[in-house]
XYZ file of N, CA and C in Angstrom:
489
model
N 4.038 -15.911 9.400
C 3.485 -15.682 8.426
C 4.703 -16.396 7.607
N 4.718 -17.115 6.769
C 5.712 -17.685 5.495
C 5.864 -16.525 5.219
N 7.640 -16.820 4.834
C 7.947 -15.492 3.793
C 8.433 -15.919 2.501
N 8.362 -15.395 1.656
C 8.772 -15.876 0.324
C 10.069 -15.509 -0.179
N 10.508 -15.842 -1.040
C 11.507 -15.245 -1.989
C 11.278 -14.939 -3.506
N 11.523 -13.650 -3.686
C 10.973 -13.339 -5.212
C 12.311 -13.208 -5.896
N 12.567 -13.608 -7.132
C 13.370 -13.663 -7.763
C 13.001 -12.309 -9.117
N 14.008 -11.652 -9.604
C 13.947 -10.760 -10.687
C 14.911 -11.325 -11.866
N 14.958 -10.893 -12.969
C 15.936 -10.843 -13.858
C 17.430 -10.954 -13.400
N 18.554 -11.657 -14.083
C 19.665 -11.777 -13.749
C 20.408 -10.312 -14.008
N 21.450 -9.954 -13.687
C 22.077 -8.437 -13.846
C 23.507 -8.918 -14.232
N 24.443 -8.068 -14.379
C 25.657 -8.507 -14.388
C 26.448 -8.956 -13.177
N 26.081 -8.483 -12.197
C 26.260 -8.615 -10.860
C 25.706 -10.147 -10.226
N 24.554 -10.420 -10.665
C 24.010 -11.910 -10.322
C 22.528 -11.766 -10.469
N 21.936 -12.623 -9.641
C 20.296 -12.785 -9.588
C 20.061 -11.885 -8.589
N 18.878 -10.938 -8.802
C 18.324 -9.994 -7.638
C 17.163 -10.831 -6.860
N 17.253 -11.047 -5.501
C 16.080 -11.692 -4.942
C 15.683 -10.742 -3.618
N 14.524 -10.952 -3.227
C 14.084 -10.551 -2.065
C 14.142 -11.341 -0.953
N 14.489 -11.195 0.215
C 14.603 -12.338 1.305
C 14.490 -11.194 2.306
N 14.051 -12.112 3.563
C 13.444 -11.344 5.147
C 14.655 -10.699 5.456
N 14.752 -9.422 6.103
C 15.813 -8.785 6.634
C 15.895 -9.555 8.159
N 17.763 -9.559 8.438
C 17.910 -10.013 9.806
C 18.742 -8.844 10.319
N 18.833 -9.152 11.502
C 19.679 -8.194 12.296
C 20.872 -7.765 11.726
N 21.544 -8.421 10.995
C 22.776 -7.970 10.457
C 22.836 -6.999 9.219
N 21.445 -6.775 8.841
C 21.296 -5.903 7.942
C 21.277 -4.349 8.432
N 21.075 -4.442 9.579
C 20.499 -2.882 10.091
C 21.820 -1.947 9.796
N 22.825 -2.099 10.000
C 23.536 -0.959 9.229
C 23.591 -0.917 7.825
N 23.570 -1.573 7.109
C 23.353 -1.406 5.595
C 21.954 -0.620 5.234
N 20.879 -1.069 5.925
C 19.684 -0.588 5.964
C 19.764 0.865 6.176
N 20.174 1.268 7.241
C 20.348 2.731 7.979
C 21.355 3.346 6.742
N 22.524 3.112 6.591
C 23.108 3.571 5.445
C 22.461 3.850 3.971
N 21.566 2.658 3.827
C 20.634 3.263 2.689
C 19.666 4.432 2.741
N 19.285 4.773 3.982
C 18.332 5.707 3.941
C 19.023 6.851 4.286
N 20.601 7.015 4.971
C 20.937 8.052 5.382
C 21.532 8.548 4.268
N 21.842 8.067 3.103
C 22.745 8.279 2.153
C 21.636 8.545 0.618
N 20.546 8.443 1.028
C 19.644 8.313 -0.178
C 19.782 9.944 -0.652
N 19.957 10.243 -2.116
C 19.938 11.570 -2.682
C 18.501 11.885 -2.764
N 17.624 11.474 -2.631
C 16.050 11.698 -2.476
C 16.003 12.675 -1.398
N 16.446 12.482 -0.248
C 16.702 13.159 0.927
C 17.624 14.121 1.005
N 18.043 14.811 0.254
C 19.303 15.928 0.138
C 18.388 16.971 0.008
N 19.245 18.250 0.468
C 18.406 19.539 0.369
C 17.428 19.738 1.749
N 16.303 20.091 1.259
C 15.276 20.596 2.365
C 14.651 19.436 2.804
N 15.108 18.263 2.252
C 14.605 16.821 2.893
C 15.602 16.309 3.928
N 16.479 16.704 3.857
C 17.998 15.995 4.537
C 17.519 15.837 6.011
N 16.923 16.722 6.882
C 16.643 16.701 7.973
C 15.766 15.520 8.294
N 14.813 15.231 7.688
C 14.095 14.057 7.860
C 14.963 12.810 8.120
N 15.732 12.488 7.381
C 16.810 11.280 7.625
C 18.062 11.253 8.662
N 18.270 12.597 8.872
C 19.513 12.825 9.667
C 19.419 12.336 11.006
N 20.253 11.273 11.480
C 20.375 10.609 12.682
C 19.468 9.173 12.458
N 18.954 9.116 11.505
C 17.800 7.827 11.319
C 18.611 6.858 11.366
N 17.816 5.778 12.313
C 18.371 4.444 12.318
C 17.176 3.270 12.151
N 17.789 2.315 11.501
C 17.219 1.045 11.257
C 17.840 -0.111 11.982
N 16.935 -0.339 13.451
C 18.042 -0.877 13.992
C 17.465 -2.363 13.993
N 18.325 -3.415 14.712
C 17.705 -4.947 14.699
C 16.589 -4.820 15.492
N 16.406 -4.278 16.260
C 14.766 -4.504 17.349
C 13.659 -4.076 15.882
N 14.030 -2.955 15.161
C 12.650 -2.542 14.426
C 12.860 -3.718 13.293
N 13.794 -4.612 12.842
C 13.627 -5.542 11.918
C 13.210 -6.617 12.541
N 13.336 -6.803 13.892
C 12.660 -7.699 14.232
C 11.073 -7.778 14.458
N 10.908 -6.274 14.601
C 9.430 -6.359 15.293
C 8.363 -6.151 13.858
N 8.921 -5.901 12.913
C 8.326 -5.678 11.376
C 8.681 -6.449 10.416
N 7.833 -6.338 9.292
C 8.085 -7.576 8.223
C 9.035 -7.004 7.115
N 10.134 -6.770 7.357
C 11.384 -6.128 6.548
C 11.752 -7.056 5.800
N 11.937 -6.766 4.387
C 12.183 -7.421 3.162
C 13.695 -6.738 2.374
N 14.407 -7.149 2.199
C 15.767 -6.582 1.289
C 15.714 -7.496 -0.129
N 16.154 -6.447 -1.099
C 16.497 -6.674 -2.328
C 18.130 -6.987 -2.441
N 18.284 -8.113 -2.612
C 19.871 -8.310 -2.540
C 20.298 -8.820 -3.921
N 21.678 -8.748 -4.231
C 22.321 -9.152 -5.395
C 23.882 -9.605 -5.074
N 23.907 -10.601 -4.914
C 24.960 -11.248 -4.443
C 25.684 -10.920 -3.005
N 24.205 -10.525 -2.225
C 24.328 -10.119 -0.714
C 24.590 -8.728 -0.733
N 24.609 -7.947 -1.778
C 24.818 -6.626 -1.685
C 23.475 -6.052 -1.579
N 23.055 -5.237 -0.534
C 21.583 -4.748 -0.443
C 21.125 -3.635 -1.254
N 20.369 -3.896 -2.285
C 19.861 -2.872 -3.431
C 18.412 -2.032 -2.949
N 17.828 -2.518 -1.940
C 16.730 -1.954 -1.811
C 15.905 -2.469 -0.638
N 14.841 -1.986 0.032
C 14.010 -2.537 1.072
C 12.922 -2.092 1.349
N 11.794 -2.745 2.082
C 10.792 -2.396 2.642
C 10.377 -2.623 4.103
N 9.606 -1.903 4.739
C 8.890 -2.287 5.656
C 7.719 -2.310 5.984
N 6.998 -3.465 6.334
C 5.521 -3.501 6.167
C 5.027 -3.743 7.750
N 4.028 -2.604 8.023
C 3.488 -2.679 9.476
C 2.335 -3.503 9.089
N 1.851 -4.457 10.065
C 0.747 -5.188 9.504
C -0.692 -4.537 10.282
N -0.303 -4.008 11.320
C -1.671 -3.415 11.921
C -1.388 -1.939 12.545
N -1.852 -0.739 11.973
C -2.531 -1.152 10.886
C -1.762 -1.296 9.674
N -2.386 -1.892 8.407
C -1.458 -1.818 7.486
C -0.657 -0.643 6.866
N 0.442 -0.395 6.714
C 1.216 0.443 6.579
C 2.316 0.321 5.760
N 2.748 0.645 4.412
C 4.105 0.662 4.101
C 4.967 1.832 4.922
N 6.089 1.405 5.911
C 6.455 2.259 6.681
C 8.141 2.880 6.072
N 8.562 2.131 5.474
C 9.647 2.125 4.714
C 9.978 1.680 3.616
N 10.446 2.207 2.400
C 10.984 1.733 1.174
C 12.121 2.645 0.558
N 13.059 1.832 0.310
C 14.283 2.829 -0.106
C 14.944 1.882 -1.330
N 15.343 2.489 -2.267
C 16.329 1.649 -3.275
C 17.529 2.514 -3.291
N 18.613 1.665 -3.519
C 20.031 2.367 -3.263
C 19.909 3.075 -4.676
N 20.477 4.453 -4.589
C 20.685 5.352 -5.730
C 20.910 4.748 -7.066
N 22.220 3.859 -6.810
C 22.796 3.191 -8.145
C 22.118 2.032 -8.598
N 20.878 1.974 -7.937
C 20.204 0.625 -8.422
C 18.930 1.032 -8.738
N 18.596 2.222 -8.932
C 17.335 2.867 -9.347
C 17.380 2.511 -10.717
N 15.986 2.228 -11.199
C 15.806 2.448 -12.939
C 16.019 0.708 -13.278
N 16.350 -0.119 -12.250
C 16.566 -1.477 -12.676
C 15.489 -2.369 -12.427
N 13.967 -1.710 -12.008
C 13.112 -2.490 -11.396
C 13.233 -2.989 -10.205
N 14.355 -2.577 -9.217
C 14.030 -2.870 -7.843
C 12.852 -2.675 -7.046
N 12.313 -1.282 -7.325
C 11.262 -0.897 -6.672
C 10.021 -1.775 -6.971
N 9.983 -2.002 -8.409
C 8.571 -2.808 -8.920
C 8.805 -4.342 -8.016
N 9.900 -4.799 -8.061
C 10.107 -5.950 -7.369
C 9.877 -5.956 -5.776
N 10.254 -5.387 -5.235
C 9.850 -4.947 -3.852
C 8.421 -4.883 -3.571
N 7.786 -4.126 -4.511
C 6.128 -3.777 -4.379
C 5.558 -5.064 -4.748
N 5.931 -5.626 -5.671
C 5.092 -6.791 -5.856
C 5.396 -7.844 -4.689
N 6.588 -8.053 -4.120
C 6.819 -8.915 -2.871
C 5.842 -8.533 -1.776
N 5.856 -7.077 -1.715
C 5.107 -6.553 -0.772
C 3.631 -6.936 -0.824
N 3.254 -6.724 -1.966
C 1.819 -7.412 -1.980
C 1.449 -8.953 -1.791
N 2.647 -9.605 -2.451
C 2.561 -10.814 -1.925
C 2.381 -11.180 -0.271
N 3.210 -10.414 0.347
C 3.447 -10.842 1.823
C 2.110 -10.158 2.536
N 1.632 -9.145 2.192
C 0.341 -8.421 2.746
C -0.936 -9.624 2.109
N -0.763 -10.159 1.179
C -2.017 -11.019 0.657
C -1.944 -12.401 1.689
N -0.735 -12.507 2.137
C -0.442 -14.141 2.673
C -0.860 -13.336 4.168
N -0.866 -12.198 4.911
C -1.057 -11.748 5.893
C -2.889 -11.245 6.061
N -3.321 -11.533 4.913
C -4.729 -11.210 4.958
C -5.380 -10.122 4.625
N -4.620 -9.056 4.149
C -4.777 -7.704 3.993
C -5.227 -7.745 2.524
N -6.278 -6.342 2.312
C -6.562 -6.270 1.101
C -6.139 -5.099 0.496
N -5.400 -4.286 1.531
C -4.520 -3.057 0.932
C -3.847 -2.374 1.858
N -2.823 -1.649 1.475
C -1.890 -1.007 2.532
C -1.683 0.367 2.166
N -1.682 1.387 3.363
C -1.313 2.779 3.295
C 0.178 3.002 3.287
N 0.113 4.167 2.405
C 1.621 4.556 1.727
C 1.326 6.052 2.155
N 2.317 6.556 2.920
C 2.461 7.939 2.919
C 3.890 8.286 2.563
N 3.764 8.746 1.068
C 4.990 8.907 0.397
C 5.733 10.062 0.867
N 7.161 10.058 0.147
C 7.877 11.010 0.166
C 7.550 11.880 -0.891
N 7.443 12.932 -0.906
C 6.774 13.677 -2.262
C 7.328 13.396 -3.612
N 8.611 13.365 -3.489
C 9.243 12.981 -4.951
C 9.022 11.575 -5.335
N 8.520 10.713 -4.579
C 8.313 9.315 -4.830
C 6.882 9.022 -4.985
N 5.976 9.981 -4.965
C 4.745 9.532 -5.466
C 4.325 9.112 -6.626
N 4.872 9.604 -7.955
C 4.949 8.873 -9.194
C 5.252 7.550 -9.150
N 6.191 7.173 -8.479
C 6.442 5.693 -8.344
C 5.216 5.044 -8.116
N 4.729 5.366 -6.903
C 3.801 4.653 -6.487
C 2.669 4.672 -7.392
N 1.998 5.823 -8.019
C 0.996 5.814 -8.739
C 1.438 4.930 -9.750
N 2.758 4.852 -10.238
C 2.786 3.851 -11.220
C 2.777 2.288 -11.158
N 2.615 2.323 -9.845
C 2.543 0.413 -9.433
C 1.094 0.266 -9.192
N 0.007 1.422 -9.152
C -1.004 1.164 -8.957
C -1.632 1.653 -7.688
N -0.924 2.876 -6.879
C -1.489 2.932 -5.776
C -2.639 3.882 -6.274
N -3.534 4.530 -5.430
C -4.317 5.600 -5.446
C -3.954 6.639 -4.551
N -3.981 7.980 -5.062
C -3.989 8.753 -4.079
C -5.291 9.115 -3.191
N -5.247 9.156 -1.765
C -6.505 9.246 -1.154
C -6.642 10.426 -0.342
N -5.327 11.275 -0.377
C -5.286 12.401 0.541
C -4.016 12.837 0.585
N -3.903 13.590 1.943
C -2.855 14.276 2.200
C -2.377 14.323 3.744
N -1.377 14.117 4.101
C -0.776 14.162 5.571
C -0.317 15.449 5.531
N -0.906 16.407 6.357
C -0.139 17.872 6.508
C 1.158 17.383 7.188
N 1.960 18.565 7.108
C 3.388 18.725 7.732
C 3.099 18.920 9.189
N 4.237 18.300 9.865
C 4.111 18.194 11.274
C 5.543 19.016 11.784
N 5.677 20.120 11.641
C 7.141 20.758 11.650
C 7.352 20.674 13.517
N 8.461 20.446 13.930
C 9.617 20.557 12.951
C 10.051 19.257 12.409
N 9.241 18.136 12.728
C 9.885 16.855 12.234
C 9.415 16.683 10.378
N 8.304 17.250 10.059
C 8.329 16.961 8.797
C 7.509 18.185 8.243
N 8.259 19.013 7.412
C 8.305 20.700 7.243
C 7.161 20.669 5.816
N 6.702 19.650 5.238
C 6.065 19.520 4.102
C 4.734 18.716 4.257
N 3.831 18.631 3.483
C 2.626 17.918 3.076
C 3.042 16.910 2.522
N 2.671 15.845 2.647
C 2.860 14.212 2.210
C 1.803 13.712 1.564
N 1.871 13.075 0.109
C 0.954 12.554 -0.309
C 0.442 11.145 0.331
N -1.034 10.995 0.529
C -1.547 9.695 1.124
C -1.769 8.962 -0.204
N -1.742 7.684 -0.058
C -2.116 6.651 -1.082
C -2.700 5.261 -0.382
N -3.152 4.926 -1.420
C -3.920 3.117 -0.980
C -3.268 2.326 -1.965
N -2.794 1.253 -1.634
C -2.177 0.370 -2.503
C -3.081 -1.002 -2.367
N -3.394 -1.080 -3.192
C -4.500 -2.525 -3.346
C -3.523 -3.762 -3.595
N -3.665 -4.771 -2.566
C -2.707 -6.093 -2.594
C -3.647 -7.150 -2.868
N -4.941 -7.313 -2.774
C -5.681 -8.446 -2.939
C -6.085 -8.769 -4.556
N -5.896 -7.551 -5.431
C -6.173 -8.377 -7.137
C -4.866 -8.124 -7.904
N -5.246 -8.383 -8.816
C -3.906 -8.312 -10.007
C -3.057 -7.073 -9.966
N -1.776 -7.547 -10.192
C -1.058 -6.437 -10.378
C -0.100 -6.392 -11.543
């Protein structure tokens, strides 16, 4: 699958672009996951000890949003069955359009792979973001203690149409 580079407006630090992740990004992606404020408090155990390894990056369509090589966010698309496995935006980069840029890129990549839609099982506080980018709620994935202690919203993100 040919990968694209997507650009968004320039910022004070430079232009934000999305590129395919490489093995050397693994530690930065892991740090982004484990330091996310969205996983503080009761959600902290879910990412405690979590690791995004070079093998994961190699096995999946992982893309990063970068600004002068600083990782601002990333997503991981599993092609079969089609699912958004991970998506994180750095705490200090939120509100800059990085999440929307990543979703637009994901849609382009999924379309190129021949997918019509992608399943999203969202972190509960992120559900409104996914609804805001056009995902539709399809159900609930029930808690699986001790790994996941809360129910998760399940959504369907169409990729074939306009966005």
